Amino acid sequence: MGAITRVLVLAALLLPAPPGFGGPEISGRVVGVIDGDSLEIIQLGDRPLRVRLAGIDAPEPDQPHGAEAKRALSALVNGKVVRVFPVETDDYGRTVARVCADGQDVSAAMVRDGHAWVYRRYAADAKLFSLETEARRARRGLWVLRPEQRVPPWKWRQRASFSRTLGIRAPSPSPRGVVIGNRRSGVYHWPGCPGYESVAAKNRVTFPSRQAAEKAGYRAARNCP
């Protein structure tokens, strides 16, 4: 960690904790965003820490709005010095925490802008529920999707787990344009495919569903899950 980064981290540590935040505070620079509710920071002493945002659940990468949620979180935190207020450690070894960036609660910002649900099973902050209601009424972010596409991530994961147990692939509702075809190769990709983000703009064509892509003569990429 460079000298400038160390100064920024120390400055963040000296700031008073925002109201409503508790627990031992950690500070560090965000060096990666994994998805819409997980990130990685480097603490003083170059210790990496993977953090899961407390109180919210963002769409999974293979869900409608999953990629948008990740981009939104990146815009809020990536490369910044943040303040982390741990709540617990989850089953995956991640630190579940409220995170503060540029003076704002990141969990609250993600819900307010329509990029995450309040995680009903764990959330106890009434403010988050109010912000979700506000985002839904204003049709921000994921709330512009059709009702059948707005599957809470915890239900999505349950469906995926059940499908894997049965050895079948769960149906994947797709918002308009979520399936990307490659004019040059004649194959198509959906969120979660390794090549989803790598199709060149000049070769890119979008479809509302996999069925539409196949009707147009495209075939599924072999490396898609």
CSV table of C-alpha atoms in Angstrom, one decimal:
chain,number,residue,atom,x,y,z
A,1,MET,CA,0.0,0.0,0.0
A,2,GLY,CA,1.5,3.4,-1.0
A,3,ALA,CA,2.1,6.4,1.3
A,4,ILE,CA,-0.9,8.3,-0.1
A,5,THR,CA,-3.3,5.4,0.4
A,6,ARG,CA,-2.0,5.0,4.0
A,7,VAL,CA,-2.7,8.7,4.7
A,8,LEU,CA,-6.2,8.4,3.3
A,9,VAL,CA,-7.0,5.3,5.3
A,10,LEU,CA,-5.7,7.0,8.5
A,11,ALA,CA,-7.8,10.1,7.8
A,12,ALA,CA,-10.9,7.9,7.4
A,13,LEU,CA,-10.2,6.2,10.7
A,14,LEU,CA,-10.1,9.6,12.4
A,15,LEU,CA,-13.6,10.6,11.2
A,16,PRO,CA,-16.5,10.0,13.7
A,17,ALA,CA,-18.8,7.0,13.0
A,18,PRO,CA,-22.0,7.9,11.2
A,19,PRO,CA,-25.2,7.6,13.4
A,20,GLY,CA,-26.6,4.1,13.6
A,21,PHE,CA,-23.3,2.4,12.9
A,22,GLY,CA,-21.6,0.3,15.6
A,23,GLY,CA,-19.0,-2.3,16.2
A,24,PRO,CA,-15.3,-2.2,15.7
A,25,GLU,CA,-14.5,-0.1,12.7
A,26,ILE,CA,-12.2,-1.3,9.8
A,27,SER,CA,-10.9,1.0,7.1
A,28,GLY,CA,-9.3,0.2,3.7
A,29,ARG,CA,-9.3,0.7,0.0
A,30,VAL,CA,-11.7,-1.2,-2.2
A,31,VAL,CA,-9.7,-3.2,-4.7
A,32,GLY,CA,-12.4,-5.3,-6.2
A,33,VAL,CA,-16.2,-5.6,-6.6
A,34,ILE,CA,-17.4,-9.2,-6.9
A,35,ASP,CA,-21.1,-8.6,-7.5
A,36,GLY,CA,-23.8,-6.3,-6.4
A,37,ASP,CA,-23.4,-6.8,-2.7
A,38,SER,CA,-19.8,-8.1,-2.3
A,39,LEU,CA,-16.5,-6.4,-2.4
A,40,GLU,CA,-12.9,-6.8,-1.4
A,41,ILE,CA,-10.7,-4.2,0.5
A,42,ILE,CA,-7.1,-4.0,1.4
A,43,GLN,CA,-6.6,-2.9,5.0
A,44,LEU,CA,-3.6,-1.3,6.6
A,45,GLY,CA,-0.7,-3.8,6.4
A,46,ASP,CA,-2.0,-5.0,3.0
A,47,ARG,CA,-4.4,-7.6,4.6
A,48,PRO,CA,-7.2,-8.4,2.1
A,49,LEU,CA,-10.8,-8.7,3.4
A,50,ARG,CA,-13.8,-9.8,1.5
A,51,VAL,CA,-17.0,-8.0,2.6
A,52,ARG,CA,-20.7,-8.8,2.1
A,53,LEU,CA,-22.9,-5.8,2.5
A,54,ALA,CA,-25.3,-6.2,5.4
A,55,GLY,CA,-29.0,-5.9,5.2
A,56,ILE,CA,-29.4,-6.1,1.4
A,57,ASP,CA,-29.4,-8.8,-1.4
A,58,ALA,CA,-28.5,-7.8,-4.9
A,59,PRO,CA,-29.5,-9.8,-8.0
A,60,GLU,CA,-27.2,-12.7,-8.8
A,61,PRO,CA,-24.8,-12.3,-11.8
A,62,ASP,CA,-27.1,-14.5,-13.9
A,63,GLN,CA,-30.3,-12.7,-12.9
A,64,PRO,CA,-31.9,-9.8,-14.8
A,65,HIS,CA,-30.2,-6.6,-13.5
A,66,GLY,CA,-27.3,-8.6,-12.0
A,67,ALA,CA,-24.7,-7.0,-14.2
A,68,GLU,CA,-26.2,-3.5,-13.6
A,69,ALA,CA,-26.1,-4.0,-9.8
A,70,LYS,CA,-22.4,-4.9,-10.0
A,71,ARG,CA,-21.7,-1.8,-12.1
A,72,ALA,CA,-23.7,0.4,-9.6
A,73,LEU,CA,-21.7,-0.9,-6.6
A,74,SER,CA,-18.4,-0.4,-8.5
A,75,ALA,CA,-19.4,3.2,-9.2
A,76,LEU,CA,-20.0,3.8,-5.5
A,77,VAL,CA,-16.9,2.2,-4.0
A,78,ASN,CA,-14.3,0.9,-6.4
A,79,GLY,CA,-10.9,2.3,-5.7
A,80,LYS,CA,-12.1,4.4,-2.7
A,81,VAL,CA,-11.2,4.3,0.9
A,82,VAL,CA,-14.2,3.0,2.8
A,83,ARG,CA,-15.2,2.5,6.4
A,84,VAL,CA,-16.4,-1.0,7.3
A,85,PHE,CA,-18.6,-1.7,10.4
A,86,PRO,CA,-18.7,-5.5,10.8
A,87,VAL,CA,-21.8,-7.3,12.0
A,88,GLU,CA,-20.8,-10.9,11.7
A,89,THR,CA,-18.9,-13.5,9.6
A,90,ASP,CA,-21.0,-15.6,7.2
A,91,ASP,CA,-20.7,-19.2,6.3
A,92,TYR,CA,-18.4,-18.4,3.4
A,93,GLY,CA,-15.9,-16.6,5.7
A,94,ARG,CA,-16.9,-13.1,4.5
A,95,THR,CA,-17.3,-10.2,6.8
A,96,VAL,CA,-20.9,-9.1,6.8
A,97,ALA,CA,-20.8,-5.3,7.4
A,98,ARG,CA,-22.3,-1.9,6.7
A,99,VAL,CA,-19.9,0.1,4.6
A,100,CYS,CA,-19.6,3.8,4.4
A,101,ALA,CA,-18.1,5.5,1.2
A,102,ASP,CA,-17.9,9.2,0.7
A,103,GLY,CA,-20.0,9.7,3.8
A,104,GLN,CA,-23.0,7.5,2.7
A,105,ASP,CA,-24.2,4.1,3.7
A,106,VAL,CA,-23.6,1.9,0.7
A,107,SER,CA,-26.3,-0.6,1.5
A,108,ALA,CA,-28.8,2.2,1.7
A,109,ALA,CA,-27.6,3.7,-1.6
A,110,MET,CA,-28.0,0.4,-3.4
A,111,VAL,CA,-31.5,-0.1,-2.2
A,112,ARG,CA,-32.5,3.6,-2.8
A,113,ASP,CA,-31.3,3.4,-6.4
A,114,GLY,CA,-33.1,0.1,-7.1
A,115,HIS,CA,-30.1,-2.1,-7.4
A,116,ALA,CA,-30.8,-4.4,-4.4
A,117,TRP,CA,-33.6,-5.8,-2.3
A,118,VAL,CA,-33.8,-5.5,1.5
A,119,TYR,CA,-32.6,-8.9,2.7
A,120,ARG,CA,-35.8,-9.8,4.7
A,121,ARG,CA,-34.1,-12.7,6.6
A,122,TYR,CA,-31.4,-10.5,8.2
A,123,ALA,CA,-32.4,-6.8,7.9
A,124,ALA,CA,-33.6,-4.9,10.9
A,125,ASP,CA,-33.1,-1.3,9.7
A,126,ALA,CA,-36.5,0.3,9.0
A,127,LYS,CA,-34.7,2.9,6.8
A,128,LEU,CA,-33.8,0.2,4.3
A,129,PHE,CA,-37.5,-0.9,3.9
A,130,SER,CA,-38.6,2.7,3.4
A,131,LEU,CA,-35.9,3.2,0.7
A,132,GLU,CA,-37.0,0.0,-1.1
A,133,THR,CA,-40.6,1.3,-1.1
A,134,GLU,CA,-39.4,4.6,-2.5
A,135,ALA,CA,-37.4,2.9,-5.3
A,136,ARG,CA,-40.2,0.6,-6.2
A,137,ARG,CA,-42.7,3.5,-6.5
A,138,ALA,CA,-40.3,5.5,-8.5
A,139,ARG,CA,-39.5,2.5,-10.7
A,140,ARG,CA,-35.7,2.8,-10.3
A,141,GLY,CA,-33.3,0.1,-11.3
A,142,LEU,CA,-34.6,-3.4,-11.1
A,143,TRP,CA,-38.1,-2.1,-10.5
A,144,VAL,CA,-38.6,-1.3,-14.2
A,145,LEU,CA,-38.4,-5.1,-14.9
A,146,ARG,CA,-41.6,-7.0,-15.5
A,147,PRO,CA,-42.9,-8.7,-12.3
A,148,GLU,CA,-41.9,-12.2,-13.4
A,149,GLN,CA,-38.3,-11.0,-13.9
A,150,ARG,CA,-38.1,-9.4,-10.4
A,151,VAL,CA,-37.3,-12.6,-8.5
A,152,PRO,CA,-35.7,-11.9,-5.1
A,153,PRO,CA,-32.1,-13.3,-5.1
A,154,TRP,CA,-32.8,-15.6,-2.2
A,155,LYS,CA,-35.6,-17.2,-4.1
A,156,TRP,CA,-33.5,-17.4,-7.3
A,157,ARG,CA,-30.7,-19.2,-5.4
A,158,GLN,CA,-33.3,-21.7,-4.0
A,159,ARG,CA,-34.6,-22.4,-7.4
A,160,ALA,CA,-31.1,-22.9,-8.8
A,161,SER,CA,-30.2,-25.2,-5.9
A,162,PHE,CA,-33.3,-27.3,-6.4
A,163,SER,CA,-32.7,-27.5,-10.2
A,164,ARG,CA,-29.1,-28.7,-9.6
A,165,THR,CA,-30.4,-31.3,-7.2
A,166,LEU,CA,-32.8,-32.6,-9.9
A,167,GLY,CA,-30.1,-32.3,-12.6
A,168,ILE,CA,-32.1,-29.8,-14.7
A,169,ARG,CA,-31.5,-26.2,-15.6
A,170,ALA,CA,-33.9,-23.7,-14.1
A,171,PRO,CA,-35.7,-21.4,-16.6
A,172,SER,CA,-34.0,-18.0,-16.8
A,173,PRO,CA,-36.4,-15.1,-17.5
A,174,SER,CA,-34.6,-12.5,-19.6
A,175,PRO,CA,-35.2,-8.7,-19.8
A,176,ARG,CA,-35.2,-7.1,-23.3
A,177,GLY,CA,-31.7,-7.2,-24.7
A,178,VAL,CA,-30.2,-9.5,-22.0
A,179,VAL,CA,-29.2,-12.2,-24.6
A,180,ILE,CA,-26.2,-11.2,-26.7
A,181,GLY,CA,-25.5,-12.7,-30.1
A,182,ASN,CA,-22.3,-12.5,-32.1
A,183,ARG,CA,-23.0,-11.8,-35.8
A,184,ARG,CA,-19.5,-13.1,-36.7
A,185,SER,CA,-19.7,-16.5,-35.0
A,186,GLY,CA,-23.4,-17.0,-35.0
A,187,VAL,CA,-23.5,-17.9,-31.3
A,188,TYR,CA,-25.3,-16.3,-28.4
A,189,HIS,CA,-24.5,-15.7,-24.7
A,190,TRP,CA,-26.6,-15.0,-21.6
A,191,PRO,CA,-25.5,-13.5,-18.3
A,192,GLY,CA,-23.1,-15.9,-16.6
A,193,CYS,CA,-21.5,-17.0,-19.8
A,194,PRO,CA,-17.7,-16.4,-19.9
A,195,GLY,CA,-18.0,-14.5,-23.2
A,196,TYR,CA,-21.0,-12.4,-22.3
A,197,GLU,CA,-19.1,-9.1,-22.0
A,198,SER,CA,-16.5,-9.8,-24.6
A,199,VAL,CA,-18.6,-9.6,-27.8
A,200,ALA,CA,-17.3,-6.6,-29.9
A,201,ALA,CA,-19.8,-3.8,-30.4
A,202,LYS,CA,-19.7,-4.1,-34.2
A,203,ASN,CA,-20.6,-7.8,-34.0
A,204,ARG,CA,-23.2,-7.5,-31.2
A,205,VAL,CA,-26.9,-8.1,-31.6
A,206,THR,CA,-29.3,-8.4,-28.7
A,207,PHE,CA,-32.4,-10.6,-28.3
A,208,PRO,CA,-35.2,-10.6,-25.7
A,209,SER,CA,-34.8,-14.3,-25.0
A,210,ARG,CA,-32.8,-17.4,-25.9
A,211,GLN,CA,-35.7,-18.6,-27.9
A,212,ALA,CA,-35.6,-15.5,-30.1
A,213,ALA,CA,-31.9,-15.9,-30.7
A,214,GLU,CA,-32.3,-19.5,-31.8
A,215,LYS,CA,-35.3,-18.5,-34.0
A,216,ALA,CA,-32.9,-16.0,-35.7
A,217,GLY,CA,-30.5,-18.8,-36.4
A,218,TYR,CA,-28.0,-18.4,-33.6
A,219,ARG,CA,-26.8,-21.3,-31.4
A,220,ALA,CA,-25.8,-21.3,-27.7
A,221,ALA,CA,-22.1,-20.8,-26.9
A,222,ARG,CA,-20.6,-24.1,-25.8
A,223,ASN,CA,-18.9,-22.6,-22.7
A,224,CYS,CA,-22.1,-21.3,-21.2
A,225,PRO,CA,-23.2,-22.9,-17.9
